[in-house]
Every structure is written in C-alpha cells, then in structure tokens.
Amino acid sequence: ILAQALTITGDTRYTMRRNIAAAICLPIGFFVGSRWGIVGIATAWMIVHAPVVLIPMLHRVSRHLGIGIRDYAPAIAPAVVSTALMAVTVLGVSSAIPGDLPLLVILALKVAVGALAYGAAIWLFFRDNVMGLVRVLKQARSGGSASVSPSAAPAPSASPG
C-alpha cells in the first residue's frame, strides 16, 4: 500500500529506487539465509526488507501524506493485534498436532485454526470496526455512499411530506 500511496502522489521514481535496492539486497540476504533453510530465508527477509524498503517507504509516505505513526498505528491495530494472536494460537496448536499426520492434513488444521483465531480476535477486540465495514458494504451494495468510520451510523432517511 505504501508504493500505491507514493504513486498517487507522483513519487514513482522513489518507489522504483527502493525496489531496485530490494532487488539487489534481498537475494544476497536470501543466499546467506539459505544456509539455515526456509527459516533463514524468512529471517533474511525480515532483517533486510525493513531497513531497505519498509522504513524508508513509511518515512516517505508519512512526509508526503502528512500522516505520522500516531495516525497510522490505530488504523492498522486491528490487523496487527489479530495477526499476532493468530500466530501465537497456530504456534501453540502446532505443538499439539501429531507429527505422523499427512502434511496436507496438518496444513488444513493450521489454516482452520488460524482463520478461527483471527476471526475471533477481530470480532472480540475490534467489533466496532467489523460492524463499520459491514455498514459500508451494505450501503455500497445498495448503491448508496457510506463513511468508513467504525462509529458512523447510517444516514437517516428523509420522510416524505
């Protein structure tokens, strides 16, 4: 979404430079990390991507759009919190799944547990956001316009005469 924000503001050259830097640095990180398998490659992604792409792009977008971390954090909090709870739940359940099951069954169990954990977290902790999205989707489906604000109530309809 950061690249799209910069594209909208006309800063496509900066996005291109960040992507070129990533195209050079990430494969080197992957090569080094491959010594430790998929975990090493994932770790390389986290270590290299943040300083090469994520942090510079966040800084640039915040300058262009005038959005600071204090404005951005509440917007992404539902996804971050729900994802963290999902990850902890899946990791916890993973230790209880018998290792002799077929890999496809293990994958299906983890996906199901993850989806349930994410859904439960978003519903329990961010219900107003979910209901705001439901309102927006209902109004969009009926051809009306809607506010994305979680606390936005549907506009009152005018009564004739």
Short mmCIF file of N, CA and C in Angstrom, two decimals:
data_model
loop_
_atom_site.label_atom_id
_atom_site.label_comp_id
_atom_site.label_asym_id
_atom_site.label_seq_id
_atom_site.Cartn_x
_atom_site.Cartn_y
_atom_site.Cartn_z
N ILE A 1 0.81 -1.19 0.00
CA ILE A 1 0.00 0.00 0.00
C ILE A 1 0.86 1.26 0.00
N LEU A 2 2.07 1.14 0.52
CA LEU A 2 2.96 2.29 0.56
C LEU A 2 3.35 2.72 -0.86
N ALA A 3 3.65 1.76 -1.71
CA ALA A 3 4.01 2.08 -3.09
C ALA A 3 2.85 2.74 -3.81
N GLN A 4 1.63 2.28 -3.57
CA GLN A 4 0.46 2.88 -4.20
C GLN A 4 0.27 4.31 -3.71
N ALA A 5 0.51 4.55 -2.42
CA ALA A 5 0.38 5.90 -1.87
C ALA A 5 1.39 6.83 -2.54
N LEU A 6 2.60 6.37 -2.75
CA LEU A 6 3.60 7.20 -3.40
C LEU A 6 3.28 7.39 -4.88
N THR A 7 2.71 6.39 -5.52
CA THR A 7 2.31 6.53 -6.92
C THR A 7 1.23 7.60 -7.06
N ILE A 8 0.28 7.59 -6.15
CA ILE A 8 -0.80 8.58 -6.20
C ILE A 8 -0.25 9.99 -6.04
N THR A 9 0.79 10.14 -5.22
CA THR A 9 1.37 11.46 -5.01
C THR A 9 2.39 11.82 -6.08
N GLY A 10 2.62 10.92 -7.05
CA GLY A 10 3.53 11.20 -8.14
C GLY A 10 5.00 10.90 -7.84
N ASP A 11 5.25 10.18 -6.77
CA ASP A 11 6.63 9.89 -6.38
C ASP A 11 7.03 8.48 -6.82
N THR A 12 6.82 8.17 -8.08
CA THR A 12 7.09 6.82 -8.59
C THR A 12 8.59 6.53 -8.68
N ARG A 13 9.39 7.57 -8.89
CA ARG A 13 10.84 7.37 -9.01
C ARG A 13 11.42 6.84 -7.69
N TYR A 14 10.93 7.35 -6.57
CA TYR A 14 11.42 6.88 -5.27
C TYR A 14 11.06 5.41 -5.06
N THR A 15 9.84 5.05 -5.42
CA THR A 15 9.40 3.65 -5.31
C THR A 15 10.28 2.76 -6.17
N MET A 16 10.59 3.22 -7.38
CA MET A 16 11.45 2.45 -8.27
C MET A 16 12.83 2.24 -7.63
N ARG A 17 13.40 3.29 -7.04
CA ARG A 17 14.72 3.16 -6.41
C ARG A 17 14.70 2.20 -5.23
N ARG A 18 13.65 2.23 -4.43
CA ARG A 18 13.52 1.30 -3.31
C ARG A 18 13.43 -0.14 -3.83
N ASN A 19 12.66 -0.34 -4.91
CA ASN A 19 12.51 -1.68 -5.48
C ASN A 19 13.82 -2.19 -6.08
N ILE A 20 14.58 -1.31 -6.69
CA ILE A 20 15.89 -1.71 -7.22
C ILE A 20 16.82 -2.10 -6.08
N ALA A 21 16.82 -1.30 -5.01
CA ALA A 21 17.64 -1.63 -3.84
C ALA A 21 17.23 -2.99 -3.27
N ALA A 22 15.92 -3.24 -3.21
CA ALA A 22 15.44 -4.53 -2.71
C ALA A 22 15.85 -5.66 -3.64
N ALA A 23 15.79 -5.43 -4.95
CA ALA A 23 16.16 -6.46 -5.92
C ALA A 23 17.64 -6.82 -5.81
N ILE A 24 18.45 -5.91 -5.32
CA ILE A 24 19.87 -6.19 -5.14
C ILE A 24 20.14 -6.82 -3.77
N CYS A 25 19.56 -6.24 -2.72
CA CYS A 25 19.88 -6.66 -1.34
C CYS A 25 19.19 -7.94 -0.91
N LEU A 26 17.91 -8.10 -1.27
CA LEU A 26 17.17 -9.28 -0.80
C LEU A 26 17.77 -10.60 -1.29
N PRO A 27 18.12 -10.74 -2.56
CA PRO A 27 18.73 -12.02 -2.97
C PRO A 27 20.03 -12.34 -2.23
N ILE A 28 20.81 -11.32 -1.91
CA ILE A 28 22.02 -11.56 -1.13
C ILE A 28 21.65 -12.08 0.26
N GLY A 29 20.66 -11.44 0.87
CA GLY A 29 20.17 -11.90 2.17
C GLY A 29 19.62 -13.32 2.09
N PHE A 30 18.88 -13.63 1.03
CA PHE A 30 18.33 -14.97 0.86
C PHE A 30 19.44 -16.00 0.70
N PHE A 31 20.47 -15.63 -0.05
CA PHE A 31 21.59 -16.55 -0.24
C PHE A 31 22.26 -16.86 1.10
N VAL A 32 22.52 -15.83 1.87
CA VAL A 32 23.14 -16.03 3.19
C VAL A 32 22.19 -16.83 4.09
N GLY A 33 20.92 -16.48 4.11
CA GLY A 33 19.96 -17.15 4.96
C GLY A 33 19.66 -18.58 4.56
N SER A 34 19.87 -18.91 3.29
CA SER A 34 19.55 -20.26 2.81
C SER A 34 20.37 -21.34 3.51
N ARG A 35 21.45 -20.94 4.12
CA ARG A 35 22.27 -21.89 4.88
C ARG A 35 21.44 -22.54 6.01
N TRP A 36 20.45 -21.80 6.52
CA TRP A 36 19.60 -22.29 7.60
C TRP A 36 18.21 -22.66 7.11
N GLY A 37 18.05 -22.88 5.83
CA GLY A 37 16.79 -23.34 5.27
C GLY A 37 15.76 -22.22 5.19
N ILE A 38 14.51 -22.62 5.17
CA ILE A 38 13.41 -21.67 5.00
C ILE A 38 13.35 -20.66 6.14
N VAL A 39 13.72 -21.08 7.34
CA VAL A 39 13.73 -20.16 8.48
C VAL A 39 14.79 -19.07 8.25
N GLY A 40 15.92 -19.45 7.72
CA GLY A 40 16.98 -18.48 7.42
C GLY A 40 16.56 -17.50 6.34
N ILE A 41 15.84 -17.98 5.34
CA ILE A 41 15.37 -17.11 4.27
C ILE A 41 14.32 -16.14 4.81
N ALA A 42 13.40 -16.65 5.62
CA ALA A 42 12.39 -15.77 6.22
C ALA A 42 13.03 -14.73 7.13
N THR A 43 14.03 -15.15 7.88
CA THR A 43 14.75 -14.22 8.76
C THR A 43 15.47 -13.16 7.93
N ALA A 44 16.08 -13.57 6.84
CA ALA A 44 16.76 -12.62 5.95
C ALA A 44 15.77 -11.59 5.42
N TRP A 45 14.58 -12.04 5.08
CA TRP A 45 13.54 -11.12 4.60
C TRP A 45 13.24 -10.07 5.66
N MET A 46 13.05 -10.51 6.89
CA MET A 46 12.71 -9.57 7.96
C MET A 46 13.86 -8.61 8.24
N ILE A 47 15.08 -9.11 8.22
CA ILE A 47 16.24 -8.28 8.54
C ILE A 47 16.55 -7.29 7.42
N VAL A 48 16.46 -7.72 6.17
CA VAL A 48 16.87 -6.88 5.04
C VAL A 48 15.73 -5.97 4.58
N HIS A 49 14.52 -6.48 4.52
CA HIS A 49 13.41 -5.71 3.96
C HIS A 49 13.11 -4.45 4.77
N ALA A 50 13.14 -4.53 6.08
CA ALA A 50 12.78 -3.37 6.90
C ALA A 50 13.67 -2.16 6.63
N PRO A 51 14.99 -2.28 6.74
CA PRO A 51 15.80 -1.07 6.51
C PRO A 51 15.93 -0.66 5.05
N VAL A 52 15.77 -1.60 4.13
CA VAL A 52 15.95 -1.28 2.72
C VAL A 52 14.67 -0.74 2.09
N VAL A 53 13.52 -1.28 2.49
CA VAL A 53 12.26 -0.89 1.85
C VAL A 53 11.27 -0.30 2.84
N LEU A 54 10.89 -1.06 3.85
CA LEU A 54 9.76 -0.69 4.71
C LEU A 54 9.96 0.65 5.42
N ILE A 55 11.03 0.80 6.16
CA ILE A 55 11.23 2.02 6.95
C ILE A 55 11.38 3.25 6.05
N PRO A 56 12.21 3.19 4.99
CA PRO A 56 12.28 4.37 4.11
C PRO A 56 10.93 4.71 3.45
N MET A 57 10.19 3.69 3.05
CA MET A 57 8.89 3.94 2.40
C MET A 57 7.90 4.54 3.41
N LEU A 58 7.87 4.01 4.63
CA LEU A 58 6.99 4.58 5.66
C LEU A 58 7.33 6.05 5.90
N HIS A 59 8.60 6.34 6.00
CA HIS A 59 9.04 7.72 6.23
C HIS A 59 8.61 8.63 5.08
N ARG A 60 8.80 8.16 3.86
CA ARG A 60 8.46 8.97 2.69
C ARG A 60 6.95 9.18 2.60
N VAL A 61 6.17 8.14 2.81
CA VAL A 61 4.71 8.26 2.76
C VAL A 61 4.22 9.20 3.85
N SER A 62 4.78 9.07 5.04
CA SER A 62 4.32 9.94 6.14
C SER A 62 4.61 11.41 5.81
N ARG A 63 5.73 11.68 5.16
CA ARG A 63 6.05 13.06 4.77
C ARG A 63 5.10 13.56 3.67
N HIS A 64 4.86 12.71 2.67
CA HIS A 64 4.01 13.13 1.54
C HIS A 64 2.55 13.32 1.95
N LEU A 65 2.06 12.44 2.79
CA LEU A 65 0.64 12.48 3.14
C LEU A 65 0.37 13.20 4.46
N GLY A 66 1.44 13.54 5.17
CA GLY A 66 1.25 14.22 6.46
C GLY A 66 0.65 13.31 7.51
N ILE A 67 0.93 12.02 7.40
CA ILE A 67 0.40 11.04 8.35
C ILE A 67 1.56 10.53 9.19
N GLY A 68 1.48 10.75 10.49
CA GLY A 68 2.50 10.24 11.39
C GLY A 68 2.13 8.88 11.92
N ILE A 69 3.06 8.28 12.65
CA ILE A 69 2.82 6.94 13.21
C ILE A 69 1.63 6.96 14.17
N ARG A 70 1.41 8.09 14.83
CA ARG A 70 0.26 8.18 15.76
C ARG A 70 -1.06 8.11 15.02
N ASP A 71 -1.07 8.54 13.77
CA ASP A 71 -2.29 8.45 12.95
C ASP A 71 -2.42 7.08 12.31
N TYR A 72 -1.29 6.50 11.94
CA TYR A 72 -1.27 5.25 11.19
C TYR A 72 -1.49 4.03 12.10
N ALA A 73 -0.91 4.05 13.29
CA ALA A 73 -0.98 2.89 14.18
C ALA A 73 -2.41 2.47 14.51
N PRO A 74 -3.31 3.38 14.87
CA PRO A 74 -4.68 2.93 15.16
C PRO A 74 -5.37 2.30 13.95
N ALA A 75 -5.00 2.75 12.76
CA ALA A 75 -5.63 2.20 11.56
C ALA A 75 -5.22 0.76 11.31
N ILE A 76 -3.99 0.40 11.66
CA ILE A 76 -3.53 -0.96 11.41
C ILE A 76 -3.59 -1.84 12.66
N ALA A 77 -3.97 -1.26 13.80
CA ALA A 77 -4.01 -2.03 15.05
C ALA A 77 -4.87 -3.30 14.96
N PRO A 78 -6.07 -3.23 14.39
CA PRO A 78 -6.87 -4.47 14.32
C PRO A 78 -6.15 -5.60 13.60
N ALA A 79 -5.52 -5.30 12.47
CA ALA A 79 -4.81 -6.33 11.71
C ALA A 79 -3.58 -6.83 12.46
N VAL A 80 -2.83 -5.92 13.07
CA VAL A 80 -1.61 -6.31 13.78
C VAL A 80 -1.94 -7.18 15.00
N VAL A 81 -2.89 -6.74 15.81
CA VAL A 81 -3.26 -7.49 17.01
C VAL A 81 -3.84 -8.85 16.64
N SER A 82 -4.75 -8.87 15.68
CA SER A 82 -5.38 -10.13 15.28
C SER A 82 -4.38 -11.10 14.67
N THR A 83 -3.45 -10.58 13.88
CA THR A 83 -2.41 -11.42 13.28
C THR A 83 -1.49 -11.99 14.34
N ALA A 84 -1.11 -11.16 15.31
CA ALA A 84 -0.24 -11.65 16.40
C ALA A 84 -0.94 -12.75 17.20
N LEU A 85 -2.21 -12.55 17.53
CA LEU A 85 -2.94 -13.59 18.27
C LEU A 85 -3.11 -14.85 17.44
N MET A 86 -3.34 -14.69 16.15
CA MET A 86 -3.45 -15.85 15.26
C MET A 86 -2.14 -16.63 15.22
N ALA A 87 -1.03 -15.91 15.10
CA ALA A 87 0.28 -16.58 15.03
C ALA A 87 0.58 -17.34 16.31
N VAL A 88 0.31 -16.72 17.45
CA VAL A 88 0.55 -17.39 18.74
C VAL A 88 -0.33 -18.63 18.86
N THR A 89 -1.58 -18.51 18.43
CA THR A 89 -2.51 -19.64 18.51
C THR A 89 -2.05 -20.78 17.61
N VAL A 90 -1.68 -20.47 16.37
CA VAL A 90 -1.25 -21.51 15.44
C VAL A 90 0.03 -22.18 15.95
N LEU A 91 0.96 -21.40 16.46
CA LEU A 91 2.19 -21.99 17.00
C LEU A 91 1.89 -22.88 18.20
N GLY A 92 0.97 -22.44 19.05
CA GLY A 92 0.59 -23.26 20.21
C GLY A 92 -0.07 -24.56 19.81
N VAL A 93 -0.97 -24.49 18.85
CA VAL A 93 -1.68 -25.69 18.38
C VAL A 93 -0.73 -26.61 17.63
N SER A 94 0.25 -26.04 16.94
CA SER A 94 1.19 -26.84 16.16
C SER A 94 1.91 -27.88 17.00
N SER A 95 2.21 -27.52 18.22
CA SER A 95 2.91 -28.47 19.09
C SER A 95 2.01 -29.62 19.52
N ALA A 96 0.70 -29.44 19.42
CA ALA A 96 -0.23 -30.49 19.83
C ALA A 96 -0.66 -31.39 18.66
N ILE A 97 -0.32 -31.01 17.44
CA ILE A 97 -0.71 -31.80 16.27
C ILE A 97 0.28 -32.95 16.12
N PRO A 98 -0.22 -34.18 16.03
CA PRO A 98 0.69 -35.32 15.85
C PRO A 98 1.49 -35.19 14.56
N GLY A 99 2.77 -35.45 14.64
CA GLY A 99 3.66 -35.33 13.50
C GLY A 99 3.48 -36.39 12.45
N ASP A 100 2.77 -37.47 12.76
CA ASP A 100 2.62 -38.55 11.79
C ASP A 100 1.43 -38.35 10.86
N LEU A 101 0.71 -37.24 11.00
CA LEU A 101 -0.41 -36.95 10.09
C LEU A 101 0.14 -36.52 8.73
N PRO A 102 -0.62 -36.73 7.67
CA PRO A 102 -0.19 -36.25 6.35
C PRO A 102 -0.01 -34.72 6.38
N LEU A 103 0.97 -34.23 5.64
CA LEU A 103 1.26 -32.80 5.64
C LEU A 103 0.06 -31.95 5.23
N LEU A 104 -0.74 -32.45 4.29
CA LEU A 104 -1.91 -31.71 3.86
C LEU A 104 -2.92 -31.56 4.99
N VAL A 105 -3.06 -32.57 5.81
CA VAL A 105 -3.97 -32.51 6.96
C VAL A 105 -3.44 -31.51 7.99
N ILE A 106 -2.14 -31.54 8.23
CA ILE A 106 -1.52 -30.59 9.17
C ILE A 106 -1.74 -29.17 8.66
N LEU A 107 -1.51 -28.95 7.38
CA LEU A 107 -1.72 -27.63 6.80
C LEU A 107 -3.18 -27.19 6.96
N ALA A 108 -4.11 -28.08 6.63
CA ALA A 108 -5.53 -27.74 6.74
C ALA A 108 -5.90 -27.40 8.18
N LEU A 109 -5.38 -28.15 9.15
CA LEU A 109 -5.65 -27.86 10.56
C LEU A 109 -5.11 -26.49 10.96
N LYS A 110 -3.89 -26.19 10.55
CA LYS A 110 -3.28 -24.91 10.91
C LYS A 110 -4.02 -23.74 10.25
N VAL A 111 -4.43 -23.91 9.00
CA VAL A 111 -5.18 -22.86 8.32
C VAL A 111 -6.52 -22.63 9.02
N ALA A 112 -7.21 -23.71 9.36
CA ALA A 112 -8.51 -23.58 10.03
C ALA A 112 -8.35 -22.92 11.40
N VAL A 113 -7.37 -23.35 12.17
CA VAL A 113 -7.13 -22.75 13.49
C VAL A 113 -6.76 -21.27 13.33
N GLY A 114 -5.92 -20.96 12.36
CA GLY A 114 -5.52 -19.57 12.13
C GLY A 114 -6.70 -18.70 11.75
N ALA A 115 -7.54 -19.19 10.85
CA ALA A 115 -8.71 -18.42 10.42
C ALA A 115 -9.66 -18.19 11.59
N LEU A 116 -9.89 -19.22 12.38
CA LEU A 116 -10.77 -19.07 13.55
C LEU A 116 -10.18 -18.11 14.57
N ALA A 117 -8.89 -18.20 14.81
CA ALA A 117 -8.24 -17.32 15.78
C ALA A 117 -8.29 -15.87 15.31
N TYR A 118 -8.01 -15.63 14.04
CA TYR A 118 -8.04 -14.27 13.50
C TYR A 118 -9.46 -13.71 13.59
N GLY A 119 -10.42 -14.50 13.12
CA GLY A 119 -11.82 -14.06 13.16
C GLY A 119 -12.29 -13.76 14.57
N ALA A 120 -11.93 -14.63 15.51
CA ALA A 120 -12.33 -14.42 16.91
C ALA A 120 -11.69 -13.16 17.47
N ALA A 121 -10.41 -12.96 17.19
CA ALA A 121 -9.71 -11.78 17.72
C ALA A 121 -10.30 -10.49 17.16
N ILE A 122 -10.53 -10.46 15.86
CA ILE A 122 -11.05 -9.24 15.25
C ILE A 122 -12.47 -8.96 15.74
N TRP A 123 -13.24 -10.02 15.96
CA TRP A 123 -14.62 -9.85 16.44
C TRP A 123 -14.65 -9.44 17.91
N LEU A 124 -13.83 -10.07 18.73
CA LEU A 124 -13.85 -9.78 20.17
C LEU A 124 -13.27 -8.41 20.50
N PHE A 125 -12.18 -8.03 19.84
CA PHE A 125 -11.48 -6.81 20.22
C PHE A 125 -11.77 -5.60 19.33
N PHE A 126 -12.28 -5.85 18.12
CA PHE A 126 -12.50 -4.74 17.19
C PHE A 126 -13.86 -4.84 16.51
N ARG A 127 -14.87 -5.19 17.28
CA ARG A 127 -16.21 -5.40 16.74
C ARG A 127 -16.76 -4.15 16.05
N ASP A 128 -16.49 -2.97 16.62
CA ASP A 128 -16.98 -1.73 16.00
C ASP A 128 -16.42 -1.56 14.59
N ASN A 129 -15.16 -1.91 14.40
CA ASN A 129 -14.57 -1.83 13.07
C ASN A 129 -15.25 -2.79 12.11
N VAL A 130 -15.51 -4.00 12.58
CA VAL A 130 -16.16 -5.00 11.73
C VAL A 130 -17.55 -4.53 11.34
N MET A 131 -18.29 -4.01 12.32
CA MET A 131 -19.65 -3.55 12.03
C MET A 131 -19.63 -2.32 11.11
N GLY A 132 -18.63 -1.46 11.25
CA GLY A 132 -18.49 -0.32 10.34
C GLY A 132 -18.26 -0.79 8.91
N LEU A 133 -17.43 -1.82 8.75
CA LEU A 133 -17.19 -2.39 7.43
C LEU A 133 -18.46 -3.01 6.86
N VAL A 134 -19.21 -3.71 7.71
CA VAL A 134 -20.47 -4.31 7.27
C VAL A 134 -21.42 -3.22 6.77
N ARG A 135 -21.51 -2.10 7.51
CA ARG A 135 -22.38 -0.99 7.08
C ARG A 135 -21.93 -0.44 5.72
N VAL A 136 -20.63 -0.25 5.56
CA VAL A 136 -20.11 0.29 4.30
C VAL A 136 -20.45 -0.66 3.16
N LEU A 137 -20.25 -1.96 3.37
CA LEU A 137 -20.53 -2.93 2.31
C LEU A 137 -22.01 -2.99 1.97
N LYS A 138 -22.87 -2.93 3.00
CA LYS A 138 -24.31 -2.94 2.75
C LYS A 138 -24.74 -1.72 1.96
N GLN A 139 -24.21 -0.55 2.35
CA GLN A 139 -24.59 0.67 1.64
C GLN A 139 -24.03 0.68 0.22
N ALA A 140 -22.83 0.18 0.03
CA ALA A 140 -22.24 0.12 -1.31
C ALA A 140 -23.05 -0.83 -2.19
N ARG A 141 -23.49 -1.92 -1.59
CA ARG A 141 -24.27 -2.91 -2.34
C ARG A 141 -25.61 -2.33 -2.77
N SER A 142 -26.18 -1.45 -1.93
CA SER A 142 -27.48 -0.87 -2.27
C SER A 142 -27.33 0.40 -3.12
N GLY A 143 -26.10 0.76 -3.46
CA GLY A 143 -25.89 1.91 -4.33
C GLY A 143 -25.70 3.22 -3.60
N GLY A 144 -25.70 3.21 -2.28
CA GLY A 144 -25.52 4.43 -1.50
C GLY A 144 -24.05 4.67 -1.22
N SER A 145 -23.76 5.80 -0.61
CA SER A 145 -22.40 6.07 -0.18
C SER A 145 -22.34 5.89 1.33
N ALA A 146 -21.15 5.59 1.82
CA ALA A 146 -21.02 5.31 3.24
C ALA A 146 -19.71 5.86 3.77
N SER A 147 -19.69 6.10 5.06
CA SER A 147 -18.46 6.50 5.73
C SER A 147 -17.75 5.26 6.22
N VAL A 148 -16.41 5.28 6.16
CA VAL A 148 -15.64 4.13 6.58
C VAL A 148 -15.43 4.12 8.08
N SER A 149 -15.78 5.19 8.76
CA SER A 149 -15.60 5.30 10.20
C SER A 149 -16.35 4.20 10.92
N PRO A 150 -15.70 3.51 11.87
CA PRO A 150 -16.39 2.42 12.58
C PRO A 150 -17.60 2.88 13.33
N SER A 151 -17.63 4.14 13.75
CA SER A 151 -18.75 4.60 14.56
C SER A 151 -19.82 5.31 13.72
N ALA A 152 -19.62 5.30 12.42
CA ALA A 152 -20.59 6.00 11.55
C ALA A 152 -21.91 5.26 11.51
N ALA A 153 -22.95 5.96 11.84
CA ALA A 153 -24.28 5.36 11.79
C ALA A 153 -24.87 5.63 10.41
N PRO A 154 -25.75 4.76 9.94
CA PRO A 154 -26.38 5.00 8.65
C PRO A 154 -27.12 6.35 8.66
N ALA A 155 -27.07 7.04 7.54
CA ALA A 155 -27.72 8.34 7.45
C ALA A 155 -29.22 8.15 7.55
N PRO A 156 -29.89 9.05 8.30
CA PRO A 156 -31.34 8.93 8.43
C PRO A 156 -32.00 9.24 7.08
N SER A 157 -33.03 8.51 6.78
CA SER A 157 -33.71 8.73 5.52
C SER A 157 -34.74 9.84 5.70
N ALA A 158 -34.91 10.63 4.66
CA ALA A 158 -35.86 11.72 4.72
C ALA A 158 -37.25 11.17 4.56
N SER A 159 -38.16 11.62 5.40
CA SER A 159 -39.54 11.14 5.27
C SER A 159 -40.31 12.12 4.40
N PRO A 160 -41.14 11.60 3.49
CA PRO A 160 -41.88 12.48 2.60
C PRO A 160 -42.92 13.28 3.37
N GLY A 161 -43.13 14.54 2.96
CA GLY A 161 -44.17 15.43 3.41
C GLY A 161 -44.29 15.64 4.81
#
